Coordinates of C-alpha atoms and ligand atoms in Angstrom, one line a residue:
X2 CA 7.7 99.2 126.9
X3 CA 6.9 103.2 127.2
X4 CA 5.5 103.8 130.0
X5 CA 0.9 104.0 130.2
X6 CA 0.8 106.4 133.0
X7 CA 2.3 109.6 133.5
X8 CA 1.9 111.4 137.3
X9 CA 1.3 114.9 137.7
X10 CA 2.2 116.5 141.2
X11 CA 1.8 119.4 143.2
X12 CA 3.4 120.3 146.5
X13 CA 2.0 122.1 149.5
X14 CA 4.9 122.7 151.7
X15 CA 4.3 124.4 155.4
X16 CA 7.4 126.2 156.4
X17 CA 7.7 127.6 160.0
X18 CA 9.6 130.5 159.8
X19 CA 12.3 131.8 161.9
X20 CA 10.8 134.3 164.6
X21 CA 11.5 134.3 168.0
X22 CA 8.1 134.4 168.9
X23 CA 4.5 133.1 168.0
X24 CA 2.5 134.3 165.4
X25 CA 0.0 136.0 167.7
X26 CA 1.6 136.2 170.6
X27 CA 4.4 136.3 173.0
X28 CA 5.7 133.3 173.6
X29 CA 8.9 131.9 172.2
X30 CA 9.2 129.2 169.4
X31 CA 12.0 127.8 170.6
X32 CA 12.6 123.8 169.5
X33 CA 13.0 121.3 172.3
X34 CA 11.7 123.1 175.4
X35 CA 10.0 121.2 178.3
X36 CA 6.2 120.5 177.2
X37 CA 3.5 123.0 178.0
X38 CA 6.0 125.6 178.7
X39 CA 6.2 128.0 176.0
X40 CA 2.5 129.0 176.3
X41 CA 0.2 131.9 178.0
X42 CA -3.7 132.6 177.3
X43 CA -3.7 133.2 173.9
X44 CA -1.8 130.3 172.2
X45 CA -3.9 128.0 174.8
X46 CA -7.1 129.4 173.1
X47 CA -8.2 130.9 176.4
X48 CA -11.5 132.9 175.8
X49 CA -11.2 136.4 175.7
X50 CA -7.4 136.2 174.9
X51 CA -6.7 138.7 172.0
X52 CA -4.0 137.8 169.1
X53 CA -1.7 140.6 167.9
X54 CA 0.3 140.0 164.7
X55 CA 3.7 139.4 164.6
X56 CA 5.2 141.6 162.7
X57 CA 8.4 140.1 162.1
X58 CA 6.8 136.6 160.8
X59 CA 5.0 139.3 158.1
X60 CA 8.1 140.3 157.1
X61 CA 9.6 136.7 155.8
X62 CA 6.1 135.9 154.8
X63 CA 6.8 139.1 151.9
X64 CA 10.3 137.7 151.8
X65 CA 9.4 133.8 150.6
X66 CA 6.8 135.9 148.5
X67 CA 9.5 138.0 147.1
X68 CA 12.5 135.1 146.4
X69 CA 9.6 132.8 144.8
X70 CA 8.5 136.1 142.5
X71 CA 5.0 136.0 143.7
X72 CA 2.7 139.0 143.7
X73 CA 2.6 140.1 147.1
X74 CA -0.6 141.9 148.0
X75 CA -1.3 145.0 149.8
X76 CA -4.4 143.5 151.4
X77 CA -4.6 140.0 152.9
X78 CA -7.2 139.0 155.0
X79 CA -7.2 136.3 158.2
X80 CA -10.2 133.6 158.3
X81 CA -10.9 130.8 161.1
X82 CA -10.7 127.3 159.8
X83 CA -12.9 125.6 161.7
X84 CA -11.9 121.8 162.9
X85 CA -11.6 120.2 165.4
X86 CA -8.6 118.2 167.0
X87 CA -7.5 117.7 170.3
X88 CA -4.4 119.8 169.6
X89 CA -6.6 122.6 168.9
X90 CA -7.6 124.2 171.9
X91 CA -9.7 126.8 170.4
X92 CA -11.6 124.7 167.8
X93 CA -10.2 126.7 164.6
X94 CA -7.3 127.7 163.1
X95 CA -5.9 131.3 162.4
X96 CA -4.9 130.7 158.3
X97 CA -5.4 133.3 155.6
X98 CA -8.0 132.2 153.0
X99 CA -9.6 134.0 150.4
X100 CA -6.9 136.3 150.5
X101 CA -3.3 135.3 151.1
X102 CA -0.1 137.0 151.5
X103 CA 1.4 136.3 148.3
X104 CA -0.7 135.4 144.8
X105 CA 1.4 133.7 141.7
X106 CA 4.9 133.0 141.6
X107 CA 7.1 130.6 140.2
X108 CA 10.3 128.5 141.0
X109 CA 13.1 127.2 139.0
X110 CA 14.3 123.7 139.4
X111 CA 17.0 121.6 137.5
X112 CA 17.0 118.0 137.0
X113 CA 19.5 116.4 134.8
X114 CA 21.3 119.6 133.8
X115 CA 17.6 120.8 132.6
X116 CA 15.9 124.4 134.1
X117 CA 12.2 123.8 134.7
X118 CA 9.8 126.8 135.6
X119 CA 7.3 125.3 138.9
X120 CA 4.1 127.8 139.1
X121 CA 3.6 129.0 142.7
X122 CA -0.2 129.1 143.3
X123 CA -0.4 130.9 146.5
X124 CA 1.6 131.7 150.0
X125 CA -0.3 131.8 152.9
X126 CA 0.6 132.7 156.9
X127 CA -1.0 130.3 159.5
X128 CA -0.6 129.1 162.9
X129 CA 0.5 125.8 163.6
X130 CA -1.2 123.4 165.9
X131 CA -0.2 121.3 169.0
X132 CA 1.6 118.2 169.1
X133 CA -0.2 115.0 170.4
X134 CA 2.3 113.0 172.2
X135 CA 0.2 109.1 171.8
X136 CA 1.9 107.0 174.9
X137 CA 2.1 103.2 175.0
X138 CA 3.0 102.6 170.9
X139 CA 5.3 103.9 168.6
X140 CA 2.3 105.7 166.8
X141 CA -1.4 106.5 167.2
X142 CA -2.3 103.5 166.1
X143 CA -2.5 101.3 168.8
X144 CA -1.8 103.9 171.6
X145 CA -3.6 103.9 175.0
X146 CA -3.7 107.4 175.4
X147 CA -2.4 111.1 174.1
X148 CA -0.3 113.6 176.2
X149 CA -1.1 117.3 174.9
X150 CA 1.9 119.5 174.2
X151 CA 1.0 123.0 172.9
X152 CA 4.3 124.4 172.7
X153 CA 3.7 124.7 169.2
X154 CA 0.5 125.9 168.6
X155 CA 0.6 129.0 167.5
X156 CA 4.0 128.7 165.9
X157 CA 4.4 130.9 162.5
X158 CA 3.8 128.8 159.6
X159 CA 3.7 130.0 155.8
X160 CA 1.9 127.2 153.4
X161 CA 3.6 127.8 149.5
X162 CA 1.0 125.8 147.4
X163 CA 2.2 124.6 143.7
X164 CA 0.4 124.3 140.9
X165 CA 0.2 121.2 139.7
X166 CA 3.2 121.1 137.5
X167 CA 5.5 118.4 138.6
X168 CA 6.1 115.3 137.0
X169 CA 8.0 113.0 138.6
X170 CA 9.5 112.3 142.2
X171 CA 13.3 113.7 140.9
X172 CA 11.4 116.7 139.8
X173 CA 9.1 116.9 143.3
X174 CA 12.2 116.1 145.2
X175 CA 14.6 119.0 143.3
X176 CA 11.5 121.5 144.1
X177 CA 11.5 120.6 147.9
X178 CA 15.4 121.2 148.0
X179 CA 15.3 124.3 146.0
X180 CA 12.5 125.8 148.3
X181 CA 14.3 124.4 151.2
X182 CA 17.6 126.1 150.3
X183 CA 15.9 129.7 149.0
X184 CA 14.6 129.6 152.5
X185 CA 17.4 128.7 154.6
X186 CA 19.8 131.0 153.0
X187 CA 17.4 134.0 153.1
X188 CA 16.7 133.2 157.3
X189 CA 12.8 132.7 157.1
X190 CA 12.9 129.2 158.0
X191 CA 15.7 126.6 159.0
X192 CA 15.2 123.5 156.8
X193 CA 14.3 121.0 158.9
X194 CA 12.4 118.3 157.7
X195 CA 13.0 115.8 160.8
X196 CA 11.9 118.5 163.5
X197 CA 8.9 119.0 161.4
X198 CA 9.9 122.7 160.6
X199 CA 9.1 122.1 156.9
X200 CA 6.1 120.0 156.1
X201 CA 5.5 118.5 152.8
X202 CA 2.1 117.7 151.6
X203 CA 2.5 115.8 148.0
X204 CA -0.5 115.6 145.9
X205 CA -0.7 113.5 142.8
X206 CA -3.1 111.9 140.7
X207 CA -2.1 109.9 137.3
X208 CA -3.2 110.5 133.8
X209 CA -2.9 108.3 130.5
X210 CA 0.3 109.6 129.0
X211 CA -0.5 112.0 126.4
X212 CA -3.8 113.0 128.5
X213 CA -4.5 116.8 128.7
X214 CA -7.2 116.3 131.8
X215 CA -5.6 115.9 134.9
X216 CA -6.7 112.6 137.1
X217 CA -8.4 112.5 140.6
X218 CA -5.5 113.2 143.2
X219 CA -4.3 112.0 146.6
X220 CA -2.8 114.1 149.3
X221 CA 0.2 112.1 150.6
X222 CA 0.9 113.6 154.5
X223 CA 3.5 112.6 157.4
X224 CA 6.6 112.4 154.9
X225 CA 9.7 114.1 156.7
X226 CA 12.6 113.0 155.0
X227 CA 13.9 113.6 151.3
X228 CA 14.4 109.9 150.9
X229 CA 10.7 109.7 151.9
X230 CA 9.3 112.4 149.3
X231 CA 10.9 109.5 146.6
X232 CA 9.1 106.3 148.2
X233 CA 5.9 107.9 149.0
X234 CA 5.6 109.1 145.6
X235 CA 7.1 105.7 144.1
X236 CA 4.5 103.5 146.3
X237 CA 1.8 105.8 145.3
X238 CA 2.4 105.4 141.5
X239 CA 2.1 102.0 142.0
X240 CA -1.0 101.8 144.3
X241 CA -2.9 103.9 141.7
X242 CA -1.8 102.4 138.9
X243 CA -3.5 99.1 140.4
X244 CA -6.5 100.7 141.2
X245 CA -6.8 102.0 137.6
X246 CA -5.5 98.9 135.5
X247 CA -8.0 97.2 137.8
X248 CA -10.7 98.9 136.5
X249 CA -11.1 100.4 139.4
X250 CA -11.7 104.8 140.1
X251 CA -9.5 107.0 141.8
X252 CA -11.1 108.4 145.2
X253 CA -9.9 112.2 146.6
X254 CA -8.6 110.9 149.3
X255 CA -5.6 112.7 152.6
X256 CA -3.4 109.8 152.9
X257 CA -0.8 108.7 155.2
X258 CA 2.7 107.4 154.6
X259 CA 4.3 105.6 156.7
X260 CA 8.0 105.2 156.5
X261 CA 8.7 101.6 157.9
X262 CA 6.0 99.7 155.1
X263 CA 6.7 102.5 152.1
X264 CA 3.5 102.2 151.9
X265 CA 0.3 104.8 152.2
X266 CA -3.0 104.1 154.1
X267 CA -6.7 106.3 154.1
X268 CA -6.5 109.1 156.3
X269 CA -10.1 110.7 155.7
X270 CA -11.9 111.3 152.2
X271 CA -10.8 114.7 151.0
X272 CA -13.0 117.6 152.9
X273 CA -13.5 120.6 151.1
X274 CA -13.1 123.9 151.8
X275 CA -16.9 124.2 153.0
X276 CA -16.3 121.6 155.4
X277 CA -14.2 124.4 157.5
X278 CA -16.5 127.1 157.7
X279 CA -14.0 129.6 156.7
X280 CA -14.9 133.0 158.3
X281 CA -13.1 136.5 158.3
X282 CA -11.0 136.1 161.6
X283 CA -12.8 138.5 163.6
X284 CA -10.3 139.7 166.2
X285 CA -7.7 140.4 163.5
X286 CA -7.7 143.4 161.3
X287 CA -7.0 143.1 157.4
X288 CA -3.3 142.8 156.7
X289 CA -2.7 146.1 154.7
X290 CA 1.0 146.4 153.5
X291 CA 1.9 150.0 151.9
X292 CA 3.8 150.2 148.8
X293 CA 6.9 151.5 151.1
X294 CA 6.5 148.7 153.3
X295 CA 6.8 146.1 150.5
X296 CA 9.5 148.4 149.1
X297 CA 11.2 148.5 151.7
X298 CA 11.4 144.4 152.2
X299 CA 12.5 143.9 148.3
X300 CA 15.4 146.6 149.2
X301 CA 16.7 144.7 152.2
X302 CA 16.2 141.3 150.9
X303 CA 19.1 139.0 151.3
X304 CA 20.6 137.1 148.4
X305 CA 19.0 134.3 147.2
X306 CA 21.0 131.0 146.1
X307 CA 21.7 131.2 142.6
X308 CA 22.6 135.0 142.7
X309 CA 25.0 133.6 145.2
X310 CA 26.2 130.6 143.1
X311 CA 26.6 132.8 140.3
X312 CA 29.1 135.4 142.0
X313 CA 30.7 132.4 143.6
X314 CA 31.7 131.3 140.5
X315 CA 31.6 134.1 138.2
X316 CA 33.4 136.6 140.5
X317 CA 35.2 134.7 143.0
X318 CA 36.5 131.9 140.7
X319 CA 34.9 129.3 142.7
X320 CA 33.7 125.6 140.9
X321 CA 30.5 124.9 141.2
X322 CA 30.9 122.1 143.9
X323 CA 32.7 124.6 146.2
X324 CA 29.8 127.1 145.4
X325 CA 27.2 124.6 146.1
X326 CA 29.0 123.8 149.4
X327 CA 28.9 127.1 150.9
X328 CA 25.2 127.9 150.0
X329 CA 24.0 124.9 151.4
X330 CA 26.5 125.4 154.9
X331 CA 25.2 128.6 155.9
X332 CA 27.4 129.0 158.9
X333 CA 30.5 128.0 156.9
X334 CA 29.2 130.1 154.2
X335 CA 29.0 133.3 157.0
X336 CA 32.8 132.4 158.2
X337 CA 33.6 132.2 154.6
X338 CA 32.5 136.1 153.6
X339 CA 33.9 137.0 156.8
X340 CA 36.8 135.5 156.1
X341 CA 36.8 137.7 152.5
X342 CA 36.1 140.7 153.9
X343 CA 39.3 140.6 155.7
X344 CA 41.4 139.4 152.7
X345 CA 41.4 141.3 149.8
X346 CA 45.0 140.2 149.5
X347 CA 44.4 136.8 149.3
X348 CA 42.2 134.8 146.2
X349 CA 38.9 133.3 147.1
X350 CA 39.7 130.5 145.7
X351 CA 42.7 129.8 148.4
X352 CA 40.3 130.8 151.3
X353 CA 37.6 128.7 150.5
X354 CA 39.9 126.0 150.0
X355 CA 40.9 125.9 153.7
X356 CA 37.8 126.6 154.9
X357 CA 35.6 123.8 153.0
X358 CA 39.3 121.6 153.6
X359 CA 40.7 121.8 156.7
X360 CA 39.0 123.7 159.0
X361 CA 35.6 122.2 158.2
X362 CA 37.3 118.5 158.2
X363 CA 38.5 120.1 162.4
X364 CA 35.3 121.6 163.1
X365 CA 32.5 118.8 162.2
X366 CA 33.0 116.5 165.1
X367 CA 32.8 120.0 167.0
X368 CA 29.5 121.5 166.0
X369 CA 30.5 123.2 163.1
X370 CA 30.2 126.7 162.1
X371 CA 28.0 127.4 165.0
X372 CA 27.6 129.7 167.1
X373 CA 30.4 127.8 169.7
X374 CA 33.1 128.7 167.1
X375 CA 35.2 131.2 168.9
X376 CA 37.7 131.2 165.9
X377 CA 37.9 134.7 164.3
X378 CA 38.0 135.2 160.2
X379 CA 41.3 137.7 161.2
X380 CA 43.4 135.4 162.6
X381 CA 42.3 132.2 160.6
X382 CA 43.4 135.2 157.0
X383 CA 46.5 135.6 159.0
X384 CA 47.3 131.3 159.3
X385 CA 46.2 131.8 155.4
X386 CA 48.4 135.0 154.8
X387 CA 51.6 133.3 156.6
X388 CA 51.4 130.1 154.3
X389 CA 51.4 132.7 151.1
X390 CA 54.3 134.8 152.0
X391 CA 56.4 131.2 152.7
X392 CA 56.5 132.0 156.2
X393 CA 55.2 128.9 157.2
X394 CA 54.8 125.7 155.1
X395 CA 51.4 124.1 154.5
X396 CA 52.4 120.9 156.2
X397 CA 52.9 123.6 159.2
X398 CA 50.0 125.2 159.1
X399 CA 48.0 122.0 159.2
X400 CA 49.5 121.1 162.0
X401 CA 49.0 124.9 164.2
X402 CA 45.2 124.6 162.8
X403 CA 43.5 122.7 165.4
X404 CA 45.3 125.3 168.2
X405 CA 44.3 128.3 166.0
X406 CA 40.7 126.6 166.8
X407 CA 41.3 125.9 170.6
X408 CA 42.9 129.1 171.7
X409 CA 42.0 131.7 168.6
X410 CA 45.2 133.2 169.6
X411 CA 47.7 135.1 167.0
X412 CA 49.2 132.8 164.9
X413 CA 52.1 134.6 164.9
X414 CA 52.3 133.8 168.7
X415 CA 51.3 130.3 168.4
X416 CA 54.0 130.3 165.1
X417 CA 56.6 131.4 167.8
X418 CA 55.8 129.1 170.3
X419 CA 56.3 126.5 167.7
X420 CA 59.5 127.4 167.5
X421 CA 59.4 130.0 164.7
X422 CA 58.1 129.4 161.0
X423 CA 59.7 127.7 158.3
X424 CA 63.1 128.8 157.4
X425 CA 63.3 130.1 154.1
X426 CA 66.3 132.0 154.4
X427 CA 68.9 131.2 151.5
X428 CA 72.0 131.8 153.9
X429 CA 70.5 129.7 156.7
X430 CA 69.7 127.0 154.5
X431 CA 72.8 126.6 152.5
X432 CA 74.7 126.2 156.0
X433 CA 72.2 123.3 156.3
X434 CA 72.7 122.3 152.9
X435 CA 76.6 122.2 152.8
X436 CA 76.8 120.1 155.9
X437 CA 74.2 117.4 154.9
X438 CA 76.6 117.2 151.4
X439 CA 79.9 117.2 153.6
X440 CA 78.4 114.2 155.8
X441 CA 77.1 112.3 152.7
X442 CA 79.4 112.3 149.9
X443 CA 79.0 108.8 148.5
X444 CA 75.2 109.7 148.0
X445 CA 76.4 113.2 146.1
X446 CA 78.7 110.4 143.6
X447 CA 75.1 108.7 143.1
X448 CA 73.3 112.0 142.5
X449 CA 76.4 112.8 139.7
X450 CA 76.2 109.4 138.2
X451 CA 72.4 110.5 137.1
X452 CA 70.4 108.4 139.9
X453 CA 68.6 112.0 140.3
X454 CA 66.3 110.2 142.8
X455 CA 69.1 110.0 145.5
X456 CA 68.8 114.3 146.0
X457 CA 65.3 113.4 148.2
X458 CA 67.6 111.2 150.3
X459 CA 69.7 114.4 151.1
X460 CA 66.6 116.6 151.0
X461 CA 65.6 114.4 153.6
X462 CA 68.3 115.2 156.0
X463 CA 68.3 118.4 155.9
X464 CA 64.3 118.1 156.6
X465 CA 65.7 116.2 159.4
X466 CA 68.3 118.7 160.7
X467 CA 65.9 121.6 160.8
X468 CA 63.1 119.9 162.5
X469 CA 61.1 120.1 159.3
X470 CA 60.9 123.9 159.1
X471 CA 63.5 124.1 155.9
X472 CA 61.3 125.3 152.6
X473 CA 61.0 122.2 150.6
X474 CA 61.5 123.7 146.9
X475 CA 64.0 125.8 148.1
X476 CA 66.1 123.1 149.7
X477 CA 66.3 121.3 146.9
X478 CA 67.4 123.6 144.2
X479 CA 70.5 124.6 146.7
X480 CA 71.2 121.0 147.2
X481 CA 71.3 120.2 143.2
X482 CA 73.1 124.0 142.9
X483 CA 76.3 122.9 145.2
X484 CA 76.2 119.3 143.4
X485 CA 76.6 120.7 140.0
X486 CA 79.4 123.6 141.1
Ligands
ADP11 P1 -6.3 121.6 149.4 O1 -6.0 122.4 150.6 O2 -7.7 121.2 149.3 O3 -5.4 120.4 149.4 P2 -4.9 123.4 147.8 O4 -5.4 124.2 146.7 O5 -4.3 124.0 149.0 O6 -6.0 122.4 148.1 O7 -3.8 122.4 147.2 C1 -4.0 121.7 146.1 C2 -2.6 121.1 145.7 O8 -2.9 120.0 144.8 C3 -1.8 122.0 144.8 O9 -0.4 121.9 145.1 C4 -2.1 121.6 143.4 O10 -1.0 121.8 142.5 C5 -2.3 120.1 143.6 N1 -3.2 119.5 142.6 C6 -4.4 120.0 142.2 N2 -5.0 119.2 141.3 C7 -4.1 118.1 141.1 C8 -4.1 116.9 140.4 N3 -5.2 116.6 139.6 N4 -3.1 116.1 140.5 C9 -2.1 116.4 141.3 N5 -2.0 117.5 142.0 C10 -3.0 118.4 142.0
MG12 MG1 -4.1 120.2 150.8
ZN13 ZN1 1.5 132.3 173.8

C-alpha cells in the first residue's frame, strides 16, 4: 500500500554561539557555573541598564551566514519581543525581526547516497532566556515551585529558520547533523544538544501525497537528542494522520515532546507575530556591517566540512570513514594537522592511522583530545618516524605509546630506557640466528624435509633471545638463508 500522506518539514534551530561573554553584556557564558552567578544589571533586566553589542557573537553570526551561503546584510535592525515569562526579567526579548542578520541561504544534505539542496529562510541573533529550575517533580508538571537561574539569559543565540523543504525525519535529522557539524568545525557553536546549546524547533504539517498546498503545521519544542528529532517526528505523523483520517482539522498549534511517552502534548495555540508587539529595540543602534567588514569575515573564514572531507580524501589519501572521523573530532582533527604540519616526511594516511588507532583507543577513557593532552604532535611524528625507518617495531611502539602520553618525553629517550630499539642490524642478528640453528638442529632437518612451518618455531627463539627487539621479516629470511647454504 503507497503511502496517503506525505510530511513536509521545516526546522528552526537556535544555536548559542561560542563567545566568552553575553550578547549585551559582560558577563561570561560559561556552562555549569553556580546559579545566579554569571549576571550583573543588564542581563538581570535592571532598569536603566544599557546593552552594548558584542562584537565577537556578530562575527560568527556573518560566519553561520557565510558557511550556509545566505545573503548577509549590511543593515540589520534589533526589535523587543514582548512576552512574558518568569525567566524573563525584563518582559521582552532582544531578537532581530524585520531585519535579520542573514536573508536566503541554502544547505546541502545527503540521505542514502542522494545531495539534497535545504533553503535557509533567515538567520537571526537573539538573547536567550533564563532557566526555570521547577523543584519537587521531574518536570513542570506537577512541581511545587520554580527556582530562577539567569545565568543564561542573555546568552548569544543565532535562530537559522528553514524553509519548509524537508520531507521526512532521515532528511530533518541529516539537516540537524549537517548544521550541527558546519558549526562545530567552524567554532561558532559547540554542538550540544543535551546542554541545550542547540535547540531544535521542528515544524510539520502533512499533505495528501501528490498535494501542491502545504497543510496546517505544528511546532514540535523540548527535543534535545538526535534519537528524539526521529520519534517526535514519527509520533507526530501518526497523531495527525488520526486527526485527518478522523475527519477531523489540523489546529496551528507549539507542542511539547516529551521523551519518556514519544508522545507530544498542546503547549499553547500558535501566537503570531502581532501577539509580540515587536518594536525597534530602542537602546540599540542599527547593525550596519561595511562591505570591508563582511569581506573581511569571508577572508578569514575557517573551512567548512566538506571542503575538509574533500582534501582529506582527495589530497591526503584519506577513506572517507577516516575523513568523516576527524571532522566530526575536532580536537583529534586539530592534533591530527598538527601532527602534519610536522611531517612532511611521513604519508597522511600512516599518521592518521595512529592517531584515529592507537592514540585515540589511549586517550578516550582520558578526556580525549582536550585541552588536558600534554602530548606534543613533535614527538608523537618522531614515535611515527622511528617505526618507518625500522628503528623500532610496531609491536614496540604500541607498547612506549601510553608513556609517550604520560611523560611526553623524547621517544628516543624513552626508546633508550627501554633498552634500545629493535635490532635490525644484519651482523647482530645473524649471531642470533646461527646460535638458535646450532641449538636446534633436529628442527632445521624438519625445515629441509619441506615442513616450512617449523622456521616460526626458530623465529621464535630468536624472538626469545633478543627480548623481542629482533626485526621480524628480517629474522626470518637469515634464518631460511643459513638453512638453504
Ligand atoms: P514562527 O516563528 O511563527 O514559528 P518562522 O517563520 O520563524 O515562524 O518559522 C516557521 C517554520 O515553519 C519554518 O522553518 C518553515 O519552514 C516552517 N513551515 C512553514 N509552513 C510550514 C508547513 N505548512 N509545514 C511545515 N513546516 C512549515
Ligand atoms: Mg517558530
Ligand atoms: Zn550580564
Amino acid at each position: 500500500m503507497s503511502p496517503k500522506y506525505e510530511m513536509v518539514i521545516g526546522l528552526e534551530v537556535h544555536a548559542q554561539l561560542s563567545t566568552n561573554t553575553k550578547l549585551f553584556c559582560g558577563c561570561s557564558t560559561k556552562f555549569g557555573a553556580d546559579v545566579n552567578t554569571n549576571v550583573c544589571p543588564v542581563c538581570l533586566g535592571m532598569p536603566g541598564a544599557l546593552p552594548v553589542l558584542n562584537r565577537d557573537a556578530v562575527t560568527m553570526a556573518v560566519q553561520a551566514g557565510v558557511a550556509l551561503n545566505c545573503d548577509i546584510q549590511h543593515e540589520s535592525v534589533f526589535a523587543r519581543k514582548n512576552y512574558f515569562y518568569p525567566d524573563l526579567p525584563k518582559g521582552y526579548q532582544i531578537s532581530q525581526f524585520e531585519l535579520p542578520v542573514c536573508l536566503g541561504g541554502s544547505l546541502d544534505i545527503e540521505v542514502d547516497g542522494a545531495v539534497k539542496r535545504i533553503g535557509i529562510t533567515r538567520i537571526h541573533m537573539e538573547e536567550d532566556a533564563g532557566k526555570l529550575l521547577h523543584q519537587g517533580a521531574m518536570g513542570i508538571a506537577d512541581s511545587t515551585y520554580s527556582l530562577v537561574d539567569l545565568n543564561r539569559a542573555c546568552t548569544p543565540l543565532i535562530e537559522i529558520v528553514s524553509e519548509p523543504d524537508l520531507r521526512s525525519a532521515a532528511e530533518a535529522r541529516a539537516y540537524v547533523e549537517t548544521l550541527r557539524q558546519i558549526l562545530r568545525t567552524i567554532g561558532v557553536n559547540d554542538g550540544n544538544l543535551e546542554e541545550g546549546s542547540l535547540r531544535v524547533d521542528i515544524n510539520i504539517s502533512l499533505r495528501h501525497v501528490g498535494a501542491t498546498q502545504f497543510g496546517t503545521r505544528c511546532e514540535v519544542k523540548n527535543v534535545n537528542s538526535f534519537r528524539s528529532i526521529d520519534r517526535a517526528i514519527a509520533s507526530e505523523f501518526i497523531r495527525q494522520q488520526e486527526v485527518l483520517e478522523s475527519g477531523g482539522r489540523i489546529v496551528q498549534q507549539t507542542r511539547n515532546y516529551h521523551d519518556d511517552t514519544q508522545t507530544t502534548t498542546p503547549l499553547r495555540d500558535k501566537e503570531d507575530a502581532h501577539d509580540y508587539r515587536y518594536f525597534p529595540e530602542p537602546d540599540l543602534l542599527p547593525l550596519l556591517l561595511t562591505d570591508e567588514r563582511i569581506q573581511s569575515i569571508r577572508a578569514a573564514m575557517p573551512e567548512l566540512p566538506h571542503a575538509i572531507c574533500r582534501r582529506y580524501q582527495q589530497g591526503l589519501g584519506l577513506t572517507r570513514a577516516d575523513a568523516d572521523i576527524l571532522i566530526e573530532e575536532i580536537g583529534m582533527r586539530r592534533f591530527f594537522e598538527a601532527c602534519l604540519a610536522c611531517a612532511q616526511d611521513i604519508s597522511p594516511k600512516e599518521i592518521s592511522k595512529w592517531v584515529i588507532g592507537d592514540l585515540n583507543a589511549l586517550l578516550k577513557p582520558k578526556g580525549g583530545f582536550g585541552p588536558s593532552l600534554s602530548l606534543s604532535p613533535e614527538y608523537f611524528v618522531k614515535l611515527i618516524r622511528l617505526i618507518s625507518s625500522g628503528a623500532l617495531s610496531g609491536k614496540m611502539a604500541k607498547e612506549m605509546l601510553p608513556q609517550l602520553i604520560e611523560t611526553d618525553q623524547d621517544p628516543d629517550v624513552l626508546m633508550a630506557n627501554l633498552g634500545g630499539g629493535q635490532i635490525s642490524d644484519e651482523s647482530t642478528l645473524l649471531e642470533i640466528v646461527r646460535k638458535v640453528i646450532s641449538e636446534n638442529l633436529d628442527v632445521v632437518e624438519k625445515v629441509k624435509s619441506g615442513k616450512t612451518a617449523s622456521a616460526n618455531f626458530l623465529m621464535g627463539q630468536v624472538m626469545k633471545q633478543s627480548q623481542g627487539k629482533a626485526k621480524p621479516d628480517l629474522v626470518m629470511s637469515l634464518i631460511l638463508a643459513e638453512i638453504n647454504t
